[in-house]
Amino acid sequence: ADMPAKAKTCVGCHGVDGNSMVPNFPKLAGQHAKYLEKALKDFRDGFRKDATMETFAKNLSDKEIKELAEYYASQEAK
Amino acid sequence: ADMPAKAKTCVGCHGVDGNSMVPNFPKLAGQHAKYLEKALKDFRDGFRKDATMETFAKNLSDKEIKELAEYYASQEAK
């Protein structure tokens, strides 16, 4: 699948294909889409606290979150 | 590395090798150890809320958390 437009803001920390090279930031590649979707919604809705992730997630719709989750889940974990 | 003794409680949801087969639960295999360590400490110390994870994490020492994080980071993501 093509990279969703909103994924441009994820790349800096999580890598182009979701294989973060920074040990503090989780790899997203190959992760379960359902889990990624929950994580993004939790950040957006304040159930999971992280100032950076909250900033990015708060402007995402349910549909955009689903697209991002499915994109990263479909990438190969390296 | 051998599976740490404390990992026995992780297996049910996250799989023997950290490749969870349940979409709601994250895969741990191949994840950055630093991130896994932070996640477990955040659950243990109440910075990240999840009733199940809190129950398991609250009895872990820093050393045990590090061992668990390194074990799952060293597993191959599938």
mmCIF file with all atom_site columns, N, CA and C in Angstrom, chain B residues 39-77:
data_model
loop_
_atom_site.group_PDB
_atom_site.id
_atom_site.type_symbol
_atom_site.label_atom_id
_atom_site.label_alt_id
_atom_site.label_comp_id
_atom_site.label_asym_id
_atom_site.label_entity_id
_atom_site.label_seq_id
_atom_site.pdbx_PDB_ins_code
_atom_site.Cartn_x
_atom_site.Cartn_y
_atom_site.Cartn_z
_atom_site.occupancy
_atom_site.B_iso_or_equiv
_atom_site.pdbx_formal_charge
_atom_site.auth_seq_id
_atom_site.auth_comp_id
_atom_site.auth_asym_id
_atom_site.auth_atom_id
_atom_site.pdbx_PDB_model_num
ATOM 1   N N  . ALA B 1 39 ? 8.502  0.839   28.301 1.00 0.00 ? 39 ALA B N  1
ATOM 2   C CA . ALA B 1 39 ? 7.084  0.471   28.379 1.00 0.00 ? 39 ALA B CA 1
ATOM 3   C C  . ALA B 1 39 ? 6.799  -0.278  29.683 1.00 0.00 ? 39 ALA B C  1
ATOM 4   N N  . LEU B 1 40 ? 7.630  -1.259  30.007 1.00 0.00 ? 40 LEU B N  1
ATOM 5   C CA . LEU B 1 40 ? 7.412  -2.036  31.231 1.00 0.00 ? 40 LEU B CA 1
ATOM 6   C C  . LEU B 1 40 ? 7.530  -1.160  32.478 1.00 0.00 ? 40 LEU B C  1
ATOM 7   N N  . LYS B 1 41 ? 8.507  -0.272  32.488 1.00 0.00 ? 41 LYS B N  1
ATOM 8   C CA . LYS B 1 41 ? 8.653  0.618   33.650 1.00 0.00 ? 41 LYS B CA 1
ATOM 9   C C  . LYS B 1 41 ? 7.473  1.576   33.742 1.00 0.00 ? 41 LYS B C  1
ATOM 10  N N  . ASP B 1 42 ? 7.012  2.048   32.595 1.00 0.00 ? 42 ASP B N  1
ATOM 11  C CA . ASP B 1 42 ? 5.854  2.951   32.607 1.00 0.00 ? 42 ASP B CA 1
ATOM 12  C C  . ASP B 1 42 ? 4.607  2.244   33.140 1.00 0.00 ? 42 ASP B C  1
ATOM 13  N N  . PHE B 1 43 ? 4.422  0.987   32.757 1.00 0.00 ? 43 PHE B N  1
ATOM 14  C CA . PHE B 1 43 ? 3.288  0.231   33.307 1.00 0.00 ? 43 PHE B CA 1
ATOM 15  C C  . PHE B 1 43 ? 3.482  0.034   34.814 1.00 0.00 ? 43 PHE B C  1
ATOM 16  N N  . ARG B 1 44 ? 4.676  -0.383  35.201 1.00 0.00 ? 44 ARG B N  1
ATOM 17  C CA . ARG B 1 44 ? 4.952  -0.644  36.613 1.00 0.00 ? 44 ARG B CA 1
ATOM 18  C C  . ARG B 1 44 ? 4.759  0.598   37.477 1.00 0.00 ? 44 ARG B C  1
ATOM 19  N N  . ASP B 1 45 ? 5.224  1.726   36.949 1.00 0.00 ? 45 ASP B N  1
ATOM 20  C CA . ASP B 1 45 ? 5.255  2.938   37.758 1.00 0.00 ? 45 ASP B CA 1
ATOM 21  C C  . ASP B 1 45 ? 4.028  3.827   37.548 1.00 0.00 ? 45 ASP B C  1
ATOM 22  N N  . GLY B 1 46 ? 3.064  3.346   36.772 1.00 0.00 ? 46 GLY B N  1
ATOM 23  C CA . GLY B 1 46 ? 1.799  4.060   36.648 1.00 0.00 ? 46 GLY B CA 1
ATOM 24  C C  . GLY B 1 46 ? 1.750  5.176   35.625 1.00 0.00 ? 46 GLY B C  1
ATOM 25  N N  . PHE B 1 47 ? 2.797  5.280   34.795 1.00 0.00 ? 47 PHE B N  1
ATOM 26  C CA . PHE B 1 47 ? 2.773  6.318   33.763 1.00 0.00 ? 47 PHE B CA 1
ATOM 27  C C  . PHE B 1 47 ? 2.019  5.873   32.511 1.00 0.00 ? 47 PHE B C  1
ATOM 28  N N  . ARG B 1 48 ? 1.871  4.573   32.400 1.00 0.00 ? 48 ARG B N  1
ATOM 29  C CA . ARG B 1 48 ? 1.068  4.041   31.297 1.00 0.00 ? 48 ARG B CA 1
ATOM 30  C C  . ARG B 1 48 ? 0.049  3.094   31.903 1.00 0.00 ? 48 ARG B C  1
ATOM 31  N N  . LYS B 1 49 ? -1.198 3.301   31.522 1.00 0.00 ? 49 LYS B N  1
ATOM 32  C CA . LYS B 1 49 ? -2.293 2.629   32.216 1.00 0.00 ? 49 LYS B CA 1
ATOM 33  C C  . LYS B 1 49 ? -2.791 1.416   31.447 1.00 0.00 ? 49 LYS B C  1
ATOM 34  N N  . ASP B 1 50 ? -2.711 0.292   32.081 1.00 0.00 ? 50 ASP B N  1
ATOM 35  C CA . ASP B 1 50 ? -3.336 -0.911  31.543 1.00 0.00 ? 50 ASP B CA 1
ATOM 36  C C  . ASP B 1 50 ? -3.426 -1.885  32.709 1.00 0.00 ? 50 ASP B C  1
ATOM 37  N N  . ALA B 1 51 ? -4.637 -2.248  33.076 1.00 0.00 ? 51 ALA B N  1
ATOM 38  C CA . ALA B 1 51 ? -4.834 -3.038  34.293 1.00 0.00 ? 51 ALA B CA 1
ATOM 39  C C  . ALA B 1 51 ? -4.054 -4.345  34.236 1.00 0.00 ? 51 ALA B C  1
ATOM 40  N N  . THR B 1 52 ? -4.082 -5.006  33.088 1.00 0.00 ? 52 THR B N  1
ATOM 41  C CA . THR B 1 52 ? -3.384 -6.286  32.960 1.00 0.00 ? 52 THR B CA 1
ATOM 42  C C  . THR B 1 52 ? -1.877 -6.100  33.073 1.00 0.00 ? 52 THR B C  1
ATOM 43  N N  . MET B 1 53 ? -1.351 -5.182  32.291 1.00 0.00 ? 53 MET B N  1
ATOM 44  C CA . MET B 1 53 ? 0.100  -4.986  32.300 1.00 0.00 ? 53 MET B CA 1
ATOM 45  C C  . MET B 1 53 ? 0.591  -4.457  33.651 1.00 0.00 ? 53 MET B C  1
ATOM 46  N N  . GLU B 1 54 ? -0.210 -3.648  34.284 1.00 0.00 ? 54 GLU B N  1
ATOM 47  C CA . GLU B 1 54 ? 0.192  -3.144  35.593 1.00 0.00 ? 54 GLU B CA 1
ATOM 48  C C  . GLU B 1 54 ? 0.350  -4.302  36.583 1.00 0.00 ? 54 GLU B C  1
ATOM 49  N N  . THR B 1 55 ? -0.592 -5.230  36.543 1.00 0.00 ? 55 THR B N  1
ATOM 50  C CA . THR B 1 55 ? -0.553 -6.383  37.444 1.00 0.00 ? 55 THR B CA 1
ATOM 51  C C  . THR B 1 55 ? 0.741  -7.173  37.282 1.00 0.00 ? 55 THR B C  1
ATOM 52  N N  . PHE B 1 56 ? 1.113  -7.394  36.027 1.00 0.00 ? 56 PHE B N  1
ATOM 53  C CA . PHE B 1 56 ? 2.330  -8.176  35.791 1.00 0.00 ? 56 PHE B CA 1
ATOM 54  C C  . PHE B 1 56 ? 3.591  -7.360  36.091 1.00 0.00 ? 56 PHE B C  1
ATOM 55  N N  . ALA B 1 57 ? 3.569  -6.094  35.710 1.00 0.00 ? 57 ALA B N  1
ATOM 56  C CA . ALA B 1 57 ? 4.795  -5.294  35.790 1.00 0.00 ? 57 ALA B CA 1
ATOM 57  C C  . ALA B 1 57 ? 5.125  -4.848  37.212 1.00 0.00 ? 57 ALA B C  1
ATOM 58  N N  . LYS B 1 58 ? 4.117  -4.757  38.055 1.00 0.00 ? 58 LYS B N  1
ATOM 59  C CA . LYS B 1 58 ? 4.371  -4.124  39.354 1.00 0.00 ? 58 LYS B CA 1
ATOM 60  C C  . LYS B 1 58 ? 5.327  -4.923  40.230 1.00 0.00 ? 58 LYS B C  1
ATOM 61  N N  . ASN B 1 59 ? 5.496  -6.214  39.945 1.00 0.00 ? 59 ASN B N  1
ATOM 62  C CA . ASN B 1 59 ? 6.415  -7.019  40.747 1.00 0.00 ? 59 ASN B CA 1
ATOM 63  C C  . ASN B 1 59 ? 7.795  -7.181  40.116 1.00 0.00 ? 59 ASN B C  1
ATOM 64  N N  . LEU B 1 60 ? 8.045  -6.465  39.050 1.00 0.00 ? 60 LEU B N  1
ATOM 65  C CA . LEU B 1 60 ? 9.331  -6.633  38.360 1.00 0.00 ? 60 LEU B CA 1
ATOM 66  C C  . LEU B 1 60 ? 10.362 -5.618  38.845 1.00 0.00 ? 60 LEU B C  1
ATOM 67  N N  . SER B 1 61 ? 11.576 -6.105  39.018 1.00 0.00 ? 61 SER B N  1
ATOM 68  C CA . SER B 1 61 ? 12.686 -5.210  39.350 1.00 0.00 ? 61 SER B CA 1
ATOM 69  C C  . SER B 1 61 ? 13.237 -4.596  38.059 1.00 0.00 ? 61 SER B C  1
ATOM 70  N N  . ASP B 1 62 ? 14.030 -3.557  38.212 1.00 0.00 ? 62 ASP B N  1
ATOM 71  C CA . ASP B 1 62 ? 14.675 -2.961  37.036 1.00 0.00 ? 62 ASP B CA 1
ATOM 72  C C  . ASP B 1 62 ? 15.477 -4.015  36.269 1.00 0.00 ? 62 ASP B C  1
ATOM 73  N N  . LYS B 1 63 ? 16.157 -4.867  37.020 1.00 0.00 ? 63 LYS B N  1
ATOM 74  C CA . LYS B 1 63 ? 16.990 -5.896  36.389 1.00 0.00 ? 63 LYS B CA 1
ATOM 75  C C  . LYS B 1 63 ? 16.124 -6.883  35.605 1.00 0.00 ? 63 LYS B C  1
ATOM 76  N N  . GLU B 1 64 ? 15.027 -7.305  36.200 1.00 0.00 ? 64 GLU B N  1
ATOM 77  C CA . GLU B 1 64 ? 14.140 -8.247  35.506 1.00 0.00 ? 64 GLU B CA 1
ATOM 78  C C  . GLU B 1 64 ? 13.535 -7.610  34.259 1.00 0.00 ? 64 GLU B C  1
ATOM 79  N N  . ILE B 1 65 ? 13.201 -6.354  34.355 1.00 0.00 ? 65 ILE B N  1
ATOM 80  C CA . ILE B 1 65 ? 12.648 -5.640  33.192 1.00 0.00 ? 65 ILE B CA 1
ATOM 81  C C  . ILE B 1 65 ? 13.676 -5.583  32.064 1.00 0.00 ? 65 ILE B C  1
ATOM 82  N N  . LYS B 1 66 ? 14.908 -5.294  32.428 1.00 0.00 ? 66 LYS B N  1
ATOM 83  C CA . LYS B 1 66 ? 15.968 -5.228  31.417 1.00 0.00 ? 66 LYS B CA 1
ATOM 84  C C  . LYS B 1 66 ? 16.145 -6.590  30.738 1.00 0.00 ? 66 LYS B C  1
ATOM 85  N N  . GLU B 1 67 ? 16.115 -7.652  31.547 1.00 0.00 ? 67 GLU B N  1
ATOM 86  C CA . GLU B 1 67 ? 16.267 -9.000  30.980 1.00 0.00 ? 67 GLU B CA 1
ATOM 87  C C  . GLU B 1 67 ? 15.121 -9.339  30.028 1.00 0.00 ? 67 GLU B C  1
ATOM 88  N N  . LEU B 1 68 ? 13.905 -8.998  30.424 1.00 0.00 ? 68 LEU B N  1
ATOM 89  C CA . LEU B 1 68 ? 12.745 -9.263  29.570 1.00 0.00 ? 68 LEU B CA 1
ATOM 90  C C  . LEU B 1 68 ? 12.850 -8.462  28.267 1.00 0.00 ? 68 LEU B C  1
ATOM 91  N N  . ALA B 1 69 ? 13.214 -7.199  28.392 1.00 0.00 ? 69 ALA B N  1
ATOM 92  C CA . ALA B 1 69 ? 13.322 -6.325  27.217 1.00 0.00 ? 69 ALA B CA 1
ATOM 93  C C  . ALA B 1 69 ? 14.371 -6.858  26.248 1.00 0.00 ? 69 ALA B C  1
ATOM 94  N N  . GLU B 1 70 ? 15.497 -7.278  26.801 1.00 0.00 ? 70 GLU B N  1
ATOM 95  C CA . GLU B 1 70 ? 16.574 -7.769  25.932 1.00 0.00 ? 70 GLU B CA 1
ATOM 96  C C  . GLU B 1 70 ? 16.206 -9.109  25.288 1.00 0.00 ? 70 GLU B C  1
ATOM 97  N N  . TYR B 1 71 ? 15.486 -9.923  26.049 1.00 0.00 ? 71 TYR B N  1
ATOM 98  C CA . TYR B 1 71 ? 15.060 -11.206 25.491 1.00 0.00 ? 71 TYR B CA 1
ATOM 99  C C  . TYR B 1 71 ? 14.138 -10.995 24.290 1.00 0.00 ? 71 TYR B C  1
ATOM 100 N N  . TYR B 1 72 ? 13.122 -10.194 24.459 1.00 0.00 ? 72 TYR B N  1
ATOM 101 C CA . TYR B 1 72 ? 12.168 -10.013 23.354 1.00 0.00 ? 72 TYR B CA 1
ATOM 102 C C  . TYR B 1 72 ? 12.779 -9.237  22.191 1.00 0.00 ? 72 TYR B C  1
ATOM 103 N N  . ALA B 1 73 ? 13.651 -8.302  22.493 1.00 0.00 ? 73 ALA B N  1
ATOM 104 C CA . ALA B 1 73 ? 14.323 -7.569  21.417 1.00 0.00 ? 73 ALA B CA 1
ATOM 105 C C  . ALA B 1 73 ? 15.179 -8.505  20.565 1.00 0.00 ? 73 ALA B C  1
ATOM 106 N N  . SER B 1 74 ? 15.682 -9.558  21.183 1.00 0.00 ? 74 SER B N  1
ATOM 107 C CA . SER B 1 74 ? 16.574 -10.473 20.466 1.00 0.00 ? 74 SER B CA 1
ATOM 108 C C  . SER B 1 74 ? 15.812 -11.529 19.657 1.00 0.00 ? 74 SER B C  1
ATOM 109 N N  . GLN B 1 75 ? 14.516 -11.607 19.812 1.00 0.00 ? 75 GLN B N  1
ATOM 110 C CA . GLN B 1 75 ? 13.717 -12.581 19.063 1.00 0.00 ? 75 GLN B CA 1
ATOM 111 C C  . GLN B 1 75 ? 13.420 -12.042 17.658 1.00 0.00 ? 75 GLN B C  1
ATOM 112 N N  . GLU B 1 76 ? 13.237 -12.977 16.735 1.00 0.00 ? 76 GLU B N  1
ATOM 113 C CA . GLU B 1 76 ? 12.976 -12.551 15.357 1.00 0.00 ? 76 GLU B CA 1
ATOM 114 C C  . GLU B 1 76 ? 11.501 -12.198 15.158 1.00 0.00 ? 76 GLU B C  1
ATOM 115 N N  . ALA B 1 77 ? 11.259 -11.013 14.604 1.00 0.00 ? 77 ALA B N  1
ATOM 116 C CA . ALA B 1 77 ? 9.887  -10.614 14.285 1.00 0.00 ? 77 ALA B CA 1
ATOM 117 C C  . ALA B 1 77 ? 9.398  -11.433 13.106 1.00 0.00 ? 77 ALA B C  1
#
